[in-house]
Short mmCIF file of C-alpha atoms in Angstrom, two decimals:
data_model
loop_
_atom_site.label_atom_id
_atom_site.label_comp_id
_atom_site.label_asym_id
_atom_site.label_seq_id
_atom_site.Cartn_x
_atom_site.Cartn_y
_atom_site.Cartn_z
CA UNK N 7 0.00 0.00 0.00
CA UNK N 8 2.86 2.38 0.80
CA UNK N 9 4.21 1.84 -2.72
CA UNK N 10 0.84 2.92 -4.08
CA UNK N 11 0.96 6.02 -1.89
CA UNK N 12 4.47 6.79 -3.16
CA UNK N 13 3.39 6.28 -6.79
CA UNK N 14 0.39 8.59 -6.39
CA UNK N 15 2.57 11.24 -4.78
CA UNK N 16 5.20 11.07 -7.53
CA UNK N 17 2.49 11.40 -10.16
CA UNK N 18 1.19 14.61 -8.55
CA UNK N 19 4.48 15.80 -7.05
CA UNK N 20 4.88 18.97 -9.12
CA UNK N 21 1.34 20.19 -8.37
CA UNK N 22 1.62 19.44 -4.65
CA UNK N 23 5.05 21.00 -4.20
CA UNK N 24 3.94 23.99 -6.26
CA UNK N 25 0.96 24.45 -3.95
CA UNK N 26 3.19 24.35 -0.88
CA UNK N 27 5.60 26.89 -2.37
CA UNK N 28 2.72 29.21 -3.28
CA UNK N 29 1.41 28.90 0.29
CA UNK N 30 4.76 29.92 1.78
CA UNK N 31 5.11 32.88 -0.59
CA UNK N 32 1.50 33.93 -0.02
CA UNK N 33 1.94 33.89 3.76
CA UNK N 34 5.09 35.99 3.42
CA UNK N 35 3.19 38.44 1.23
CA UNK N 36 0.34 38.67 3.74
CA UNK N 37 2.77 39.32 6.59
CA UNK N 38 4.59 42.09 4.68
CA UNK N 39 1.29 43.67 3.63
CA UNK N 40 -0.04 43.55 7.19
CA UNK N 41 3.07 45.30 8.49
CA UNK N 42 2.76 48.05 5.88
CA UNK N 43 -1.02 48.46 6.22
CA UNK N 44 -1.20 47.86 10.01
CA UNK N 45 -3.98 45.26 9.76
CA UNK N 46 -3.53 43.91 13.28
CA UNK N 47 -2.82 40.37 14.42
CA UNK N 48 -6.43 39.18 14.36
CA UNK N 49 -7.01 40.18 10.73
CA UNK N 50 -3.71 38.63 9.70
CA UNK N 51 -4.53 35.38 11.50
CA UNK N 52 -7.97 35.12 9.88
CA UNK N 53 -6.56 35.76 6.40
CA UNK N 54 -3.81 33.21 6.96
CA UNK N 55 -6.35 30.66 8.19
CA UNK N 56 -8.45 31.26 5.08
CA UNK N 57 -5.50 30.56 2.79
CA UNK N 58 -4.70 27.31 4.60
CA UNK N 59 -8.32 26.16 4.35
CA UNK N 60 -8.29 26.97 0.63
CA UNK N 61 -5.08 24.98 0.17
CA UNK N 62 -6.68 22.06 2.01
CA UNK N 63 -9.63 22.15 -0.37
CA UNK N 64 -7.23 22.13 -3.34
CA UNK N 65 -5.55 19.01 -1.92
CA UNK N 66 -8.99 17.42 -1.49
CA UNK N 67 -9.85 18.10 -5.14
CA UNK N 68 -6.45 16.71 -6.19
CA UNK N 69 -7.17 13.55 -4.18
CA UNK N 70 -10.52 13.15 -5.96
CA UNK N 71 -8.81 13.44 -9.35
CA UNK N 72 -6.18 10.90 -8.29
CA UNK N 73 -8.83 8.43 -7.10
CA UNK N 74 -10.84 8.83 -10.29
CA UNK N 75 -7.70 8.20 -12.35
CA UNK N 76 -6.89 5.05 -10.36
CA UNK N 77 -10.47 3.86 -10.70
CA UNK N 78 -10.37 4.12 -14.49
CA UNK N 79 -6.74 3.06 -14.98
CA UNK N 80 -6.54 -0.43 -16.51
CA UNK N 81 -2.85 -0.88 -15.67
CA UNK N 82 -3.42 0.23 -12.07
CA UNK N 83 -6.22 -2.28 -11.60
CA UNK N 84 -3.98 -5.12 -12.81
CA UNK N 85 -1.65 -4.71 -9.82
CA UNK N 86 -1.77 -7.75 -7.49
CA UNK N 87 -3.15 -5.86 -4.49
CA UNK N 88 -6.50 -5.87 -2.74
CA UNK N 89 -9.06 -3.25 -3.86
CA UNK N 90 -9.01 -1.70 -0.39
CA UNK N 91 -5.32 -0.89 -0.93
CA UNK N 92 -6.18 1.30 -3.94
CA UNK N 93 -8.81 3.08 -1.86
CA UNK N 94 -6.80 3.55 1.32
CA UNK N 95 -3.71 4.76 -0.58
CA UNK N 96 -5.66 7.83 -1.72
CA UNK N 97 -6.92 8.52 1.80
CA UNK N 98 -3.50 8.02 3.38
CA UNK N 99 -1.82 10.33 0.87
CA UNK N 100 -4.46 13.00 1.50
CA UNK N 101 -3.94 12.80 5.26
CA UNK N 102 -0.15 12.95 4.85
CA UNK N 103 -0.37 16.03 2.64
CA UNK N 104 -2.80 17.69 5.06
CA UNK N 105 -0.38 16.86 7.88
CA UNK N 106 2.38 18.55 5.87
CA UNK N 107 0.18 21.59 5.39
CA UNK N 108 -0.53 21.61 9.13
CA UNK N 109 3.20 21.47 9.85
CA UNK N 110 3.75 24.52 7.66
CA UNK N 111 0.99 26.32 9.57
CA UNK N 112 2.59 25.44 12.92
CA UNK N 113 6.01 26.63 11.75
CA UNK N 114 4.35 29.76 10.42
CA UNK N 115 2.74 30.41 13.80
CA UNK N 116 6.06 29.72 15.54
CA UNK N 117 7.74 32.44 13.47
CA UNK N 118 5.07 34.93 14.58
CA UNK N 119 5.61 33.94 18.20
CA UNK N 120 9.32 34.75 17.91
CA UNK N 121 8.33 38.39 17.50
CA UNK N 122 5.48 38.65 20.00
CA UNK N 123 3.52 35.96 21.85
CA UNK N 124 1.58 38.27 24.15
CA UNK N 125 -1.44 38.48 21.85
CA UNK N 126 -2.23 34.76 22.05
CA UNK N 127 -4.64 33.41 24.69
CA UNK N 128 -3.35 30.79 27.12
CA UNK N 129 -5.41 27.96 25.64
CA UNK N 130 -4.68 28.81 22.00
CA UNK N 131 -2.56 25.73 21.31
CA UNK N 132 -5.21 23.43 22.83
CA UNK N 133 -7.85 25.04 20.63
CA UNK N 134 -5.57 24.78 17.61
CA UNK N 135 -4.78 21.09 18.23
CA UNK N 136 -8.47 20.24 18.69
CA UNK N 137 -9.43 22.12 15.53
CA UNK N 138 -6.67 20.47 13.50
CA UNK N 139 -7.75 16.99 14.58
CA UNK N 140 -11.36 17.74 13.71
CA UNK N 141 -10.36 19.19 10.35
CA UNK N 142 -8.31 16.08 9.57
CA UNK N 143 -11.25 13.83 10.42
CA UNK N 144 -13.64 16.07 8.48
CA UNK N 145 -11.38 15.82 5.43
CA UNK N 146 -11.20 12.03 5.79
CA UNK N 147 -14.97 11.71 6.17
CA UNK N 148 -15.70 14.10 3.31
CA UNK N 149 -13.25 12.23 1.09
CA UNK N 150 -14.99 8.90 1.74
CA UNK N 151 -18.30 10.41 0.66
CA UNK N 152 -16.69 11.90 -2.45
CA UNK N 153 -15.07 8.56 -3.30
CA UNK N 154 -18.40 6.80 -2.86
CA UNK N 155 -20.10 9.26 -5.22
CA UNK N 156 -17.30 8.90 -7.79
CA UNK N 157 -17.39 5.09 -7.62
CA UNK N 158 -21.18 4.85 -7.89
CA UNK N 159 -21.21 7.24 -10.87
CA UNK N 160 -18.41 5.27 -12.56
CA UNK N 161 -20.32 2.02 -12.09
CA UNK N 162 -23.30 3.26 -14.11
CA UNK N 163 -23.10 2.90 -17.87
CA UNK N 164 -24.49 6.21 -19.00
CA UNK N 165 -23.38 9.63 -20.12
CA UNK N 166 -22.82 12.58 -17.82
CA UNK N 167 -21.07 10.58 -15.12
CA UNK N 168 -19.35 13.67 -13.76
CA UNK N 169 -22.64 15.46 -13.18
CA UNK N 170 -24.15 12.29 -11.78
CA UNK N 171 -21.30 12.03 -9.27
CA UNK N 172 -21.82 15.66 -8.23
CA UNK N 173 -25.55 15.08 -7.71
CA UNK N 174 -24.92 11.88 -5.74
CA UNK N 175 -22.39 13.64 -3.51
CA UNK N 176 -24.69 16.54 -2.66
CA UNK N 177 -27.59 14.17 -2.02
CA UNK N 178 -25.50 12.04 0.32
CA UNK N 179 -24.03 15.07 2.09
CA UNK N 180 -27.42 16.69 2.63
CA UNK N 181 -29.05 13.44 3.77
CA UNK N 182 -26.25 12.78 6.27
CA UNK N 183 -26.39 16.35 7.55
CA UNK N 184 -30.16 16.09 7.96
CA UNK N 185 -29.83 12.74 9.74
CA UNK N 186 -27.26 14.17 12.17
CA UNK N 187 -29.42 17.19 12.87
CA UNK N 188 -32.44 15.00 13.61
CA UNK N 189 -30.54 12.56 15.83
CA UNK N 190 -28.01 14.83 17.54
CA UNK N 191 -29.19 18.41 17.10
CA UNK N 192 -28.13 21.32 14.92
CA UNK N 193 -24.48 21.69 13.91
CA UNK N 194 -23.59 18.30 15.37
CA UNK N 195 -21.36 17.14 12.52
CA UNK N 196 -17.60 17.37 12.73
CA UNK N 197 -17.44 19.15 9.36
CA UNK N 198 -19.32 22.13 10.77
CA UNK N 199 -17.71 21.96 14.20
CA UNK N 200 -14.19 21.95 12.73
CA UNK N 201 -14.67 25.64 11.98
CA UNK N 202 -16.75 26.50 15.04
CA UNK N 203 -14.45 28.84 16.92
CA UNK N 204 -14.80 32.56 17.51
CA UNK N 205 -11.93 35.03 17.67
CA UNK N 206 -12.17 38.44 19.29
CA UNK N 207 -9.58 41.18 19.69
CA UNK N 208 -9.09 42.80 23.05
CA UNK N 209 -8.11 46.41 23.58
CA UNK N 210 -4.41 45.51 23.61
CA UNK N 211 -4.77 43.59 20.34
CA UNK N 212 -4.63 40.33 22.21
CA UNK N 213 -7.05 37.55 21.35
CA UNK N 214 -9.93 35.71 22.96
CA UNK N 215 -10.76 32.33 21.43
CA UNK N 216 -14.04 30.58 22.11
CA UNK N 217 -14.14 26.91 21.15
CA UNK N 218 -17.36 24.95 20.67
CA UNK N 219 -17.55 21.36 21.86
CA UNK N 220 -18.35 18.50 19.50
CA UNK N 221 -20.84 15.66 19.83
CA UNK N 222 -19.18 12.29 20.49
CA UNK N 223 -22.19 10.32 19.25
CA UNK N 224 -22.24 12.31 16.02
CA UNK N 225 -18.57 11.46 15.47
CA UNK N 226 -19.25 7.76 16.09
CA UNK N 227 -22.12 7.95 13.62
CA UNK N 228 -19.77 9.40 11.01
CA UNK N 229 -17.21 6.67 11.72
CA UNK N 230 -19.92 4.08 11.00
CA UNK N 231 -20.96 5.87 7.81
CA UNK N 232 -17.33 6.05 6.67
CA UNK N 233 -16.84 2.32 7.32
CA UNK N 234 -19.99 1.41 5.36
CA UNK N 235 -18.94 3.77 2.54
CA UNK N 236 -15.50 2.14 2.29
CA UNK N 237 -17.15 -1.30 2.22
CA UNK N 238 -19.47 -0.27 -0.64
CA UNK N 239 -16.60 1.37 -2.53
CA UNK N 240 -14.53 -1.81 -2.16
CA UNK N 241 -17.36 -3.98 -3.53
CA UNK N 242 -17.95 -1.67 -6.51
CA UNK N 243 -14.20 -1.35 -7.14
CA UNK N 244 -13.79 -5.13 -7.10
CA UNK N 245 -16.78 -5.63 -9.38
CA UNK N 246 -15.44 -3.06 -11.83
CA UNK N 247 -12.01 -4.75 -11.93
CA UNK N 248 -13.57 -8.19 -12.49
CA UNK N 249 -15.61 -6.87 -15.38
#
């Protein structure tokens, strides 16, 4: 499986490394602009967070393209490995790249702290660690739903498979969100809770961070949905290879 992860990375290496380089340059540009324009630490942090979230979405889209390529690649399907290995290699690579993006964000924050750490609240790192873990799980869960939609659309012999996959994804996402709201209350899903924190500036340009708790039962529900999704994807993948 690790060889599959390595192969997928090498195939997309230039795009991934290019994205990381652009992120570093963009963060440097934001920092220089904030110093010149006197934005304040809170505005700079929010803008930086937005760029990292955007980069994460780009990596998610890249993972979808890689999975779709592997699903339709005849030579890839001839490899003597279990279908679950093809599926998990995409997920593992996505998590590794997101971990790399997170490491850049931590190093980025560390550089800011070398200049002034007084504006951070005491529990900032705990909030950051919790948010990062939830974002990683949200990305994993969202990717399983996307892979399920892609696989189901690819298994149907008809035109417009791309649009069919998009429709299937939005139907699944909305149905799961509705189910979680009915069973566990509003905003119970980890995807929404991953971004549920509130930042306020104090008079001294320090920060106050309010973190919202997540629902354990909702997370367990999503784990079950992800497991069932991977099982269905494996069956469809195996059936497609056999055909």
